[in-house]
mmCIF file of C-alpha atoms in Angstrom:
data_model
loop_
_atom_site.group_PDB
_atom_site.id
_atom_site.type_symbol
_atom_site.label_atom_id
_atom_site.label_comp_id
_atom_site.label_asym_id
_atom_site.label_seq_id
_atom_site.Cartn_x
_atom_site.Cartn_y
_atom_site.Cartn_z
ATOM 1 C CA UNK A 2 -0.131 -0.188 -0.227
ATOM 2 C CA UNK A 3 1.466 3.260 -1.166
ATOM 3 C CA UNK A 4 1.653 6.126 1.751
ATOM 4 C CA UNK A 5 -0.893 8.919 1.483
ATOM 5 C CA UNK A 6 -0.841 12.094 2.373
ATOM 6 C CA UNK A 7 -4.490 13.141 3.146
ATOM 7 C CA UNK A 8 -6.794 15.542 4.419
ATOM 8 C CA UNK A 9 -9.668 14.006 6.932
ATOM 9 C CA UNK A 10 -13.466 16.056 6.887
ATOM 10 C CA UNK A 11 -13.091 17.902 10.043
ATOM 11 C CA UNK A 12 -15.099 16.519 12.820
ATOM 12 C CA UNK A 13 -18.111 18.402 13.767
ATOM 13 C CA UNK A 14 -18.151 20.622 17.361
ATOM 14 C CA UNK A 15 -22.163 20.591 17.223
ATOM 15 C CA UNK A 16 -23.849 18.273 19.865
ATOM 16 C CA UNK A 17 -25.257 15.209 18.529
ATOM 17 C CA UNK A 18 -29.087 15.353 17.812
ATOM 18 C CA UNK A 19 -31.634 12.954 19.709
ATOM 19 C CA UNK A 20 -33.187 11.375 16.809
ATOM 20 C CA UNK A 21 -31.522 12.145 14.080
ATOM 21 C CA UNK A 22 -29.719 9.402 12.231
ATOM 22 C CA UNK A 23 -26.082 8.972 12.386
ATOM 23 C CA UNK A 24 -23.680 10.169 9.518
ATOM 24 C CA UNK A 25 -23.228 7.044 7.487
ATOM 25 C CA UNK A 26 -19.833 7.973 5.983
ATOM 26 C CA UNK A 27 -16.494 9.894 6.065
ATOM 27 C CA UNK A 28 -14.487 11.450 3.308
ATOM 28 C CA UNK A 29 -10.384 11.418 3.288
ATOM 29 C CA UNK A 30 -9.163 13.374 0.399
ATOM 30 C CA UNK A 31 -5.680 11.545 -0.485
ATOM 31 C CA UNK A 32 -2.918 11.976 -3.196
ATOM 32 C CA UNK A 33 -2.176 8.960 -4.442
ATOM 33 C CA UNK A 34 -4.464 5.919 -5.813
ATOM 34 C CA UNK A 35 -4.206 2.690 -2.990
ATOM 35 C CA UNK A 36 -3.425 -0.287 -4.576
ATOM 36 C CA UNK A 37 -6.657 -2.054 -2.676
ATOM 37 C CA UNK A 38 -9.636 -0.977 -0.448
ATOM 38 C CA UNK A 39 -10.382 -1.975 2.533
ATOM 39 C CA UNK A 40 -13.329 -3.085 4.128
ATOM 40 C CA UNK A 41 -14.904 0.158 4.925
ATOM 41 C CA UNK A 42 -14.395 1.699 2.019
ATOM 42 C CA UNK A 43 -17.971 2.765 0.028
ATOM 43 C CA UNK A 44 -16.473 4.349 -2.761
ATOM 44 C CA UNK A 45 -13.187 5.726 -4.335
ATOM 45 C CA UNK A 46 -12.811 7.997 -7.015
ATOM 46 C CA UNK A 47 -9.891 8.828 -8.982
ATOM 47 C CA UNK A 48 -9.701 12.035 -11.101
ATOM 48 C CA UNK A 49 -7.160 10.879 -13.639
ATOM 49 C CA UNK A 50 -5.013 7.814 -13.418
ATOM 50 C CA UNK A 51 -7.041 4.696 -14.563
ATOM 51 C CA UNK A 52 -7.874 2.147 -11.221
ATOM 52 C CA UNK A 53 -6.084 -1.244 -11.522
ATOM 53 C CA UNK A 54 -8.601 -4.566 -10.895
ATOM 54 C CA UNK A 55 -12.560 -4.654 -10.770
ATOM 55 C CA UNK A 56 -12.896 -3.870 -7.570
ATOM 56 C CA UNK A 57 -16.992 -2.140 -8.120
ATOM 57 C CA UNK A 58 -15.850 0.435 -5.635
ATOM 58 C CA UNK A 59 -13.226 2.552 -7.827
ATOM 59 C CA UNK A 60 -14.617 4.938 -10.148
ATOM 60 C CA UNK A 61 -12.234 7.104 -12.482
ATOM 61 C CA UNK A 62 -13.364 10.518 -13.691
ATOM 62 C CA UNK A 63 -11.542 11.300 -16.758
ATOM 63 C CA UNK A 64 -10.021 14.643 -16.167
ATOM 64 C CA UNK A 65 -6.835 16.035 -14.729
ATOM 65 C CA UNK A 66 -5.665 17.281 -11.699
ATOM 66 C CA UNK A 67 -4.417 20.520 -11.511
ATOM 67 C CA UNK A 68 -3.320 21.062 -8.025
ATOM 68 C CA UNK A 69 -4.566 19.504 -4.538
ATOM 69 C CA UNK A 70 -4.991 15.849 -3.931
ATOM 70 C CA UNK A 71 -6.747 13.908 -6.427
ATOM 71 C CA UNK A 72 -8.312 10.391 -4.764
ATOM 72 C CA UNK A 73 -11.372 10.703 -2.706
ATOM 73 C CA UNK A 74 -11.970 7.785 -0.019
ATOM 74 C CA UNK A 75 -15.502 7.306 1.246
ATOM 75 C CA UNK A 76 -15.429 5.417 4.128
ATOM 76 C CA UNK A 77 -18.235 3.568 6.143
ATOM 77 C CA UNK A 78 -18.388 3.048 10.229
ATOM 78 C CA UNK A 79 -20.459 -0.013 9.263
ATOM 79 C CA UNK A 80 -20.161 -3.172 7.088
ATOM 80 C CA UNK A 81 -19.979 -2.316 3.506
ATOM 81 C CA UNK A 82 -21.588 -4.689 0.826
ATOM 82 C CA UNK A 83 -21.060 -4.030 -2.722
ATOM 83 C CA UNK A 84 -21.256 -5.395 -6.295
ATOM 84 C CA UNK A 85 -22.668 -5.273 -9.943
ATOM 85 C CA UNK A 86 -26.427 -5.129 -11.084
ATOM 86 C CA UNK A 87 -27.366 -4.081 -14.536
ATOM 87 C CA UNK A 88 -23.943 -2.797 -15.327
ATOM 88 C CA UNK A 89 -24.110 -0.463 -12.421
ATOM 89 C CA UNK A 90 -21.450 -0.953 -10.019
ATOM 90 C CA UNK A 91 -21.969 0.086 -6.138
ATOM 91 C CA UNK A 92 -21.805 0.099 -2.542
ATOM 92 C CA UNK A 93 -24.233 0.095 0.592
ATOM 93 C CA UNK A 94 -23.951 0.020 4.290
ATOM 94 C CA UNK A 95 -27.667 0.177 5.378
ATOM 95 C CA UNK A 96 -27.860 3.973 5.041
ATOM 96 C CA UNK A 97 -26.230 4.955 1.958
ATOM 97 C CA UNK A 98 -25.514 3.829 -1.484
ATOM 98 C CA UNK A 99 -22.714 4.741 -3.938
ATOM 99 C CA UNK A 100 -23.445 3.524 -7.420
ATOM 100 C CA UNK A 101 -21.663 4.762 -10.911
ATOM 101 C CA UNK A 102 -21.964 3.547 -14.642
ATOM 102 C CA UNK A 103 -20.542 4.642 -17.537
ATOM 103 C CA UNK A 104 -21.685 4.136 -21.288
ATOM 104 C CA UNK A 105 -19.207 4.645 -23.950
ATOM 105 C CA UNK A 106 -19.194 7.054 -27.015
ATOM 106 C CA UNK A 107 -20.698 3.946 -29.048
ATOM 107 C CA UNK A 108 -23.673 4.246 -26.677
ATOM 108 C CA UNK A 109 -24.005 7.430 -27.026
ATOM 109 C CA UNK A 110 -25.088 7.548 -30.885
ATOM 110 C CA UNK A 111 -28.424 8.651 -29.429
ATOM 111 C CA UNK A 112 -27.244 10.759 -26.228
ATOM 112 C CA UNK A 113 -31.262 12.129 -24.968
ATOM 113 C CA UNK A 114 -32.638 8.395 -25.487
ATOM 114 C CA UNK A 115 -29.298 6.627 -24.270
ATOM 115 C CA UNK A 116 -29.643 8.707 -21.000
ATOM 116 C CA UNK A 117 -33.312 8.800 -20.356
ATOM 117 C CA UNK A 118 -32.820 4.714 -20.799
ATOM 118 C CA UNK A 119 -30.232 5.473 -18.211
ATOM 119 C CA UNK A 120 -31.310 7.664 -15.557
ATOM 120 C CA UNK A 121 -34.530 5.274 -15.535
ATOM 121 C CA UNK A 122 -32.960 2.139 -15.197
ATOM 122 C CA UNK A 123 -30.695 3.715 -11.795
ATOM 123 C CA UNK A 124 -33.839 5.376 -10.558
ATOM 124 C CA UNK A 125 -35.210 1.722 -10.975
ATOM 125 C CA UNK A 126 -32.520 -0.173 -9.612
ATOM 126 C CA UNK A 127 -32.278 2.614 -6.243
ATOM 127 C CA UNK A 128 -36.328 1.815 -5.598
ATOM 128 C CA UNK A 129 -35.285 -1.861 -5.926
ATOM 129 C CA UNK A 130 -32.379 -1.978 -3.589
ATOM 130 C CA UNK A 131 -34.264 0.486 -1.218
ATOM 131 C CA UNK A 132 -32.442 3.539 -1.069
ATOM 132 C CA UNK A 133 -35.078 5.789 -3.195
ATOM 133 C CA UNK A 134 -33.468 9.278 -2.534
ATOM 134 C CA UNK A 135 -31.516 10.290 -4.768
ATOM 135 C CA UNK A 136 -28.677 12.881 -2.398
ATOM 136 C CA UNK A 137 -25.959 13.740 -4.919
ATOM 137 C CA UNK A 138 -24.970 13.057 -8.304
ATOM 138 C CA UNK A 139 -21.752 13.840 -10.612
ATOM 139 C CA UNK A 140 -21.540 13.728 -14.576
ATOM 140 C CA UNK A 141 -18.914 13.320 -16.685
ATOM 141 C CA UNK A 142 -19.303 13.841 -20.311
ATOM 142 C CA UNK A 143 -16.326 13.976 -23.057
ATOM 143 C CA UNK A 144 -17.014 17.116 -25.181
ATOM 144 C CA UNK A 145 -19.937 18.456 -23.609
ATOM 145 C CA UNK A 146 -20.552 21.172 -26.242
ATOM 146 C CA UNK A 147 -19.663 19.417 -29.621
ATOM 147 C CA UNK A 148 -22.980 18.871 -31.618
ATOM 148 C CA UNK A 149 -24.328 15.292 -31.158
ATOM 149 C CA UNK A 150 -25.735 15.444 -34.692
ATOM 150 C CA UNK A 151 -26.373 17.971 -37.623
ATOM 151 C CA UNK A 152 -28.833 21.280 -36.426
ATOM 152 C CA UNK A 153 -29.566 24.114 -34.192
ATOM 153 C CA UNK A 154 -27.988 24.573 -30.527
ATOM 154 C CA UNK A 155 -30.216 22.055 -29.036
ATOM 155 C CA UNK A 156 -27.912 19.685 -30.497
ATOM 156 C CA UNK A 157 -24.862 20.214 -28.331
ATOM 157 C CA UNK A 158 -24.436 16.939 -26.809
ATOM 158 C CA UNK A 159 -24.905 18.866 -22.849
ATOM 159 C CA UNK A 160 -28.295 20.440 -24.023
ATOM 160 C CA UNK A 161 -29.107 16.334 -25.307
ATOM 161 C CA UNK A 162 -28.294 14.898 -22.115
ATOM 162 C CA UNK A 163 -30.350 17.492 -20.120
ATOM 163 C CA UNK A 164 -32.977 16.597 -21.916
ATOM 164 C CA UNK A 165 -32.728 12.840 -21.408
ATOM 165 C CA UNK A 166 -32.586 13.105 -17.887
ATOM 166 C CA UNK A 167 -35.413 15.216 -17.658
ATOM 167 C CA UNK A 168 -37.809 12.902 -19.108
ATOM 168 C CA UNK A 169 -36.803 10.247 -16.943
ATOM 169 C CA UNK A 170 -36.605 12.185 -14.036
ATOM 170 C CA UNK A 171 -40.122 13.566 -14.781
ATOM 171 C CA UNK A 172 -41.646 10.008 -14.700
ATOM 172 C CA UNK A 173 -42.174 10.312 -10.550
ATOM 173 C CA UNK A 174 -45.048 13.051 -9.707
ATOM 174 C CA UNK A 175 -43.791 16.098 -8.278
ATOM 175 C CA UNK A 176 -39.867 15.502 -9.177
ATOM 176 C CA UNK A 177 -38.628 19.487 -9.203
ATOM 177 C CA UNK A 178 -39.176 19.002 -5.059
ATOM 178 C CA UNK A 179 -36.498 16.053 -5.022
ATOM 179 C CA UNK A 180 -34.261 16.446 -7.016
ATOM 180 C CA UNK A 181 -30.658 16.166 -6.145
ATOM 181 C CA UNK A 182 -27.550 18.081 -5.758
ATOM 182 C CA UNK A 183 -25.722 17.856 -9.056
ATOM 183 C CA UNK A 184 -22.633 18.682 -11.064
ATOM 184 C CA UNK A 185 -21.981 18.143 -14.793
ATOM 185 C CA UNK A 186 -18.844 18.457 -16.443
ATOM 186 C CA UNK A 187 -17.465 17.954 -19.918
ATOM 187 C CA UNK A 188 -13.988 15.673 -19.778
ATOM 188 C CA UNK A 189 -11.236 14.716 -22.297
ATOM 189 C CA UNK A 190 -11.944 11.316 -22.243
ATOM 190 C CA UNK A 191 -14.446 9.237 -23.754
ATOM 191 C CA UNK A 192 -18.026 8.754 -23.098
ATOM 192 C CA UNK A 193 -20.148 8.902 -20.144
ATOM 193 C CA UNK A 194 -19.318 8.420 -16.514
ATOM 194 C CA UNK A 195 -22.322 8.996 -13.645
ATOM 195 C CA UNK A 196 -21.907 8.030 -10.421
ATOM 196 C CA UNK A 197 -23.970 8.945 -7.445
ATOM 197 C CA UNK A 198 -24.952 9.310 -3.706
ATOM 198 C CA UNK A 199 -28.579 8.220 -2.508
ATOM 199 C CA UNK A 200 -29.960 7.522 0.659
ATOM 200 C CA UNK A 201 -33.147 5.554 2.227
ATOM 201 C CA UNK A 202 -34.662 8.819 3.518
ATOM 202 C CA UNK A 203 -34.586 12.291 1.465
ATOM 203 C CA UNK A 204 -32.477 15.227 2.314
ATOM 204 C CA UNK A 205 -33.767 19.151 1.892
ATOM 205 C CA UNK A 206 -33.102 20.375 -1.395
ATOM 206 C CA UNK A 207 -31.712 23.747 -1.192
ATOM 207 C CA UNK A 208 -32.221 26.480 -3.771
ATOM 208 C CA UNK A 209 -30.658 29.728 -4.383
ATOM 209 C CA UNK A 210 -32.415 33.246 -3.848
ATOM 210 C CA UNK A 211 -29.761 34.943 -6.013
ATOM 211 C CA UNK A 212 -30.660 32.568 -9.071
ATOM 212 C CA UNK A 213 -33.642 30.851 -10.816
ATOM 213 C CA UNK A 214 -33.857 27.438 -9.568
ATOM 214 C CA UNK A 215 -32.168 25.676 -12.517
ATOM 215 C CA UNK A 216 -35.531 23.323 -13.247
ATOM 216 C CA UNK A 217 -36.909 26.749 -14.141
ATOM 217 C CA UNK A 218 -34.076 28.166 -16.918
ATOM 218 C CA UNK A 219 -36.253 29.401 -19.776
ATOM 219 C CA UNK A 220 -36.564 27.864 -23.303
ATOM 220 C CA UNK A 221 -33.013 29.672 -24.716
ATOM 221 C CA UNK A 222 -31.068 26.983 -22.746
ATOM 222 C CA UNK A 223 -32.814 24.173 -24.082
ATOM 223 C CA UNK A 224 -35.439 22.326 -25.341
ATOM 224 C CA UNK A 225 -35.968 21.260 -20.992
ATOM 225 C CA UNK A 226 -34.161 21.978 -18.019
ATOM 226 C CA UNK A 227 -31.666 20.941 -15.917
ATOM 227 C CA UNK A 228 -32.909 18.825 -13.155
ATOM 228 C CA UNK A 229 -30.986 19.630 -10.372
ATOM 229 C CA UNK A 230 -31.181 21.383 -7.262
ATOM 230 C CA UNK A 231 -28.335 23.647 -5.841
ATOM 231 C CA UNK A 232 -27.530 22.083 -2.529
ATOM 232 C CA UNK A 233 -28.948 19.129 -0.531
ATOM 233 C CA UNK A 234 -29.132 19.387 3.439
ATOM 234 C CA UNK A 235 -28.387 16.544 5.224
ATOM 235 C CA UNK A 236 -29.314 16.797 9.122
ATOM 236 C CA UNK A 237 -26.843 13.891 10.617
ATOM 237 C CA UNK A 238 -26.988 13.531 14.286
ATOM 238 C CA UNK A 239 -23.080 14.852 14.550
ATOM 239 C CA UNK A 240 -23.811 18.141 12.752
ATOM 240 C CA UNK A 241 -25.716 19.437 9.517
ATOM 241 C CA UNK A 242 -23.873 18.960 5.942
ATOM 242 C CA UNK A 243 -24.447 20.415 3.112
ATOM 243 C CA UNK A 244 -23.662 19.637 -0.605
ATOM 244 C CA UNK A 245 -23.204 21.812 -2.684
ATOM 245 C CA UNK A 246 -23.947 21.520 -6.545
ATOM 246 C CA UNK A 247 -21.692 22.471 -8.908
ATOM 247 C CA UNK A 248 -21.923 26.343 -8.914
ATOM 248 C CA UNK A 249 -20.936 28.947 -11.208
ATOM 249 C CA UNK A 250 -21.041 33.078 -12.152
ATOM 250 C CA UNK A 251 -25.004 32.778 -12.830
ATOM 251 C CA UNK A 252 -27.183 35.621 -11.301
ATOM 252 C CA UNK A 253 -31.038 35.284 -12.435
ATOM 253 C CA UNK A 254 -30.663 33.037 -15.146
ATOM 254 C CA UNK A 255 -27.525 34.587 -17.068
ATOM 255 C CA UNK A 256 -23.832 34.238 -17.050
ATOM 256 C CA UNK A 257 -22.083 37.190 -15.642
ATOM 257 C CA UNK A 258 -18.378 38.202 -16.290
ATOM 258 C CA UNK A 259 -17.945 36.101 -19.700
ATOM 259 C CA UNK A 260 -14.301 36.710 -20.017
ATOM 260 C CA UNK A 261 -13.150 37.458 -16.747
ATOM 261 C CA UNK A 262 -12.330 34.514 -14.735
ATOM 262 C CA UNK A 263 -11.192 36.380 -11.612
ATOM 263 C CA UNK A 264 -14.950 38.274 -11.180
ATOM 264 C CA UNK A 265 -16.095 34.768 -12.213
ATOM 265 C CA UNK A 266 -14.906 33.043 -9.389
ATOM 266 C CA UNK A 267 -16.363 35.938 -6.938
ATOM 267 C CA UNK A 268 -19.703 35.656 -8.508
ATOM 268 C CA UNK A 269 -19.517 32.039 -7.765
ATOM 269 C CA UNK A 270 -18.162 32.704 -4.337
ATOM 270 C CA UNK A 271 -21.262 34.986 -3.596
ATOM 271 C CA UNK A 272 -23.541 31.756 -4.500
ATOM 272 C CA UNK A 273 -22.138 29.753 -2.362
ATOM 273 C CA UNK A 274 -22.390 32.090 0.452
ATOM 274 C CA UNK A 275 -26.047 32.917 -0.356
ATOM 275 C CA UNK A 276 -26.693 29.214 -0.219
ATOM 276 C CA UNK A 277 -25.213 29.031 2.991
ATOM 277 C CA UNK A 278 -27.392 31.219 4.269
ATOM 278 C CA UNK A 279 -30.161 29.196 2.972
ATOM 279 C CA UNK A 280 -29.578 26.439 4.835
ATOM 280 C CA UNK A 281 -28.991 28.050 8.494
ATOM 281 C CA UNK A 282 -32.039 29.989 9.923
ATOM 282 C CA UNK A 283 -34.472 28.238 7.570
ATOM 283 C CA UNK A 284 -33.048 24.712 8.731
ATOM 284 C CA UNK A 285 -32.965 26.195 12.665
ATOM 285 C CA UNK A 286 -29.498 26.833 12.899
ATOM 286 C CA UNK A 287 -27.906 29.920 14.584
ATOM 287 C CA UNK A 288 -25.286 31.411 12.340
ATOM 288 C CA UNK A 289 -24.204 30.606 8.730
ATOM 289 C CA UNK A 290 -20.592 31.401 9.706
ATOM 290 C CA UNK A 291 -20.585 28.152 11.476
ATOM 291 C CA UNK A 292 -20.913 26.201 8.294
ATOM 292 C CA UNK A 293 -17.035 24.848 7.480
ATOM 293 C CA UNK A 294 -15.867 23.278 4.448
ATOM 294 C CA UNK A 295 -14.845 20.156 4.189
ATOM 295 C CA UNK A 296 -14.082 19.404 0.408
ATOM 296 C CA UNK A 297 -13.469 21.637 -2.510
ATOM 297 C CA UNK A 298 -13.372 21.014 -6.142
ATOM 298 C CA UNK A 299 -12.366 24.289 -8.929
ATOM 299 C CA UNK A 300 -12.861 23.040 -12.139
ATOM 300 C CA UNK A 301 -11.491 25.108 -14.579
ATOM 301 C CA UNK A 302 -11.920 25.115 -18.693
ATOM 302 C CA UNK A 303 -8.268 26.386 -19.219
ATOM 303 C CA UNK A 304 -5.254 24.968 -16.776
ATOM 304 C CA UNK A 305 -3.606 28.276 -17.977
ATOM 305 C CA UNK A 306 -6.202 30.110 -15.545
ATOM 306 C CA UNK A 307 -5.046 27.909 -12.212
ATOM 307 C CA UNK A 308 -2.182 30.403 -11.131
ATOM 308 C CA UNK A 309 -4.562 33.745 -11.784
ATOM 309 C CA UNK A 310 -7.145 32.431 -9.443
ATOM 310 C CA UNK A 311 -6.013 30.262 -6.433
ATOM 311 C CA UNK A 312 -4.798 33.599 -4.440
ATOM 312 C CA UNK A 313 -8.545 34.037 -4.585
ATOM 313 C CA UNK A 314 -9.368 30.432 -3.718
ATOM 314 C CA UNK A 315 -6.948 30.436 -0.922
ATOM 315 C CA UNK A 316 -8.472 33.925 0.724
ATOM 316 C CA UNK A 317 -11.539 32.019 0.696
ATOM 317 C CA UNK A 318 -11.450 28.540 1.983
ATOM 318 C CA UNK A 319 -9.350 27.778 5.268
ATOM 319 C CA UNK A 320 -5.302 26.444 5.008
ATOM 320 C CA UNK A 321 -6.456 23.168 6.254
ATOM 321 C CA UNK A 322 -9.283 22.500 3.752
ATOM 322 C CA UNK A 323 -8.531 20.300 0.627
ATOM 323 C CA UNK A 324 -9.186 22.274 -3.167
ATOM 324 C CA UNK A 325 -8.831 20.195 -5.964
ATOM 325 C CA UNK A 326 -8.400 21.562 -9.152
ATOM 326 C CA UNK A 327 -9.291 19.872 -12.118
ATOM 327 C CA UNK A 328 -9.401 20.755 -15.846
ATOM 328 C CA UNK A 329 -12.615 20.186 -17.026
ATOM 329 C CA UNK A 330 -15.394 22.048 -19.251
ATOM 330 C CA UNK A 331 -18.289 23.532 -17.452
ATOM 331 C CA UNK A 332 -21.314 22.888 -18.892
ATOM 332 C CA UNK A 333 -22.101 26.690 -20.155
ATOM 333 C CA UNK A 334 -19.264 27.578 -22.719
ATOM 334 C CA UNK A 335 -18.930 31.178 -21.230
ATOM 335 C CA UNK A 336 -18.057 29.962 -17.714
ATOM 336 C CA UNK A 337 -14.518 29.697 -17.503
ATOM 337 C CA UNK A 338 -14.657 27.805 -13.612
ATOM 338 C CA UNK A 339 -17.135 26.354 -11.743
ATOM 339 C CA UNK A 340 -16.794 25.160 -7.576
ATOM 340 C CA UNK A 341 -18.567 22.184 -5.596
ATOM 341 C CA UNK A 342 -18.262 21.987 -2.283
ATOM 342 C CA UNK A 343 -19.039 19.731 1.275
ATOM 343 C CA UNK A 344 -19.962 21.780 4.073
ATOM 344 C CA UNK A 345 -20.215 20.948 7.719
ATOM 345 C CA UNK A 346 -22.116 22.771 10.473
ATOM 346 C CA UNK A 347 -19.833 22.886 13.282
ATOM 347 C CA UNK A 348 -22.320 24.608 15.991
ATOM 348 C CA UNK A 349 -25.351 23.789 18.162
ATOM 349 C CA UNK A 350 -29.004 24.518 16.560
ATOM 350 C CA UNK A 351 -30.908 27.843 17.516
#
């Protein structure tokens, strides 16, 4: 086993709330991919190098890591069972389930149709295994801005992905009230990788008053609106967590500061701050300043921007927090960067 430089999500100082479920996972981010996974590992996410072996808990994201730890180890305090079901690789511990599926380029000849069938397959899988509540989803698709076929802007691969996902999720009545936090990033690899976290009971969907909810975007952004929430609030006994979706320089539904990465980063951070406010008083918490980042991922369209924006990142987040910078295409071509995050609340309830 290789030695790791690792960052652990910090322990919460909040008192345990009687009646709330215990937090069913932990997260460590490390520099190197382990040669094998321990029995307590739910999932191992590698940005860059492909894992060896057939363990279904390994997932590869075809993005180059520019700075920071590139491997995530999601661990479990309780026994883990893992396997493969209908090409879905998964691991579960009785409270949460991680899963993944990969579609190669040949399967993406009709993206709308294939994504519809894949999301419907995943939802049926979760229902069957007893984890019907989607909490967090990551979508990584090659050539995200390329045309799926000749035609107008609606034939962009990303818009076709959004259309297929919508059709699948819309099969459930009231689906817009139960949307997961999500990320969709373009890779320079092959096909489409989807990995996800689900639970037996739902979290609370959080929206941002500075932004139009993604599922209410106007027609100009595609035939259907993106189906995700801005963040997901999870009230664990040892302290609530907030899973923040991929967040960028969008106010209302418009991209701001095109061509100005530093200003886009400031706007992105303002959107994250707004989400933290929405996850505080409305959820019975006392002070938004007590939300502490546990993990930050920065996606950059142009890797040469890293040195220019990194001082802003260092000012925005404490030195102890693991920040991973990745080379990936944000879903709108006029956005230079995007941030996703995991926060934990470190105070008592109001």
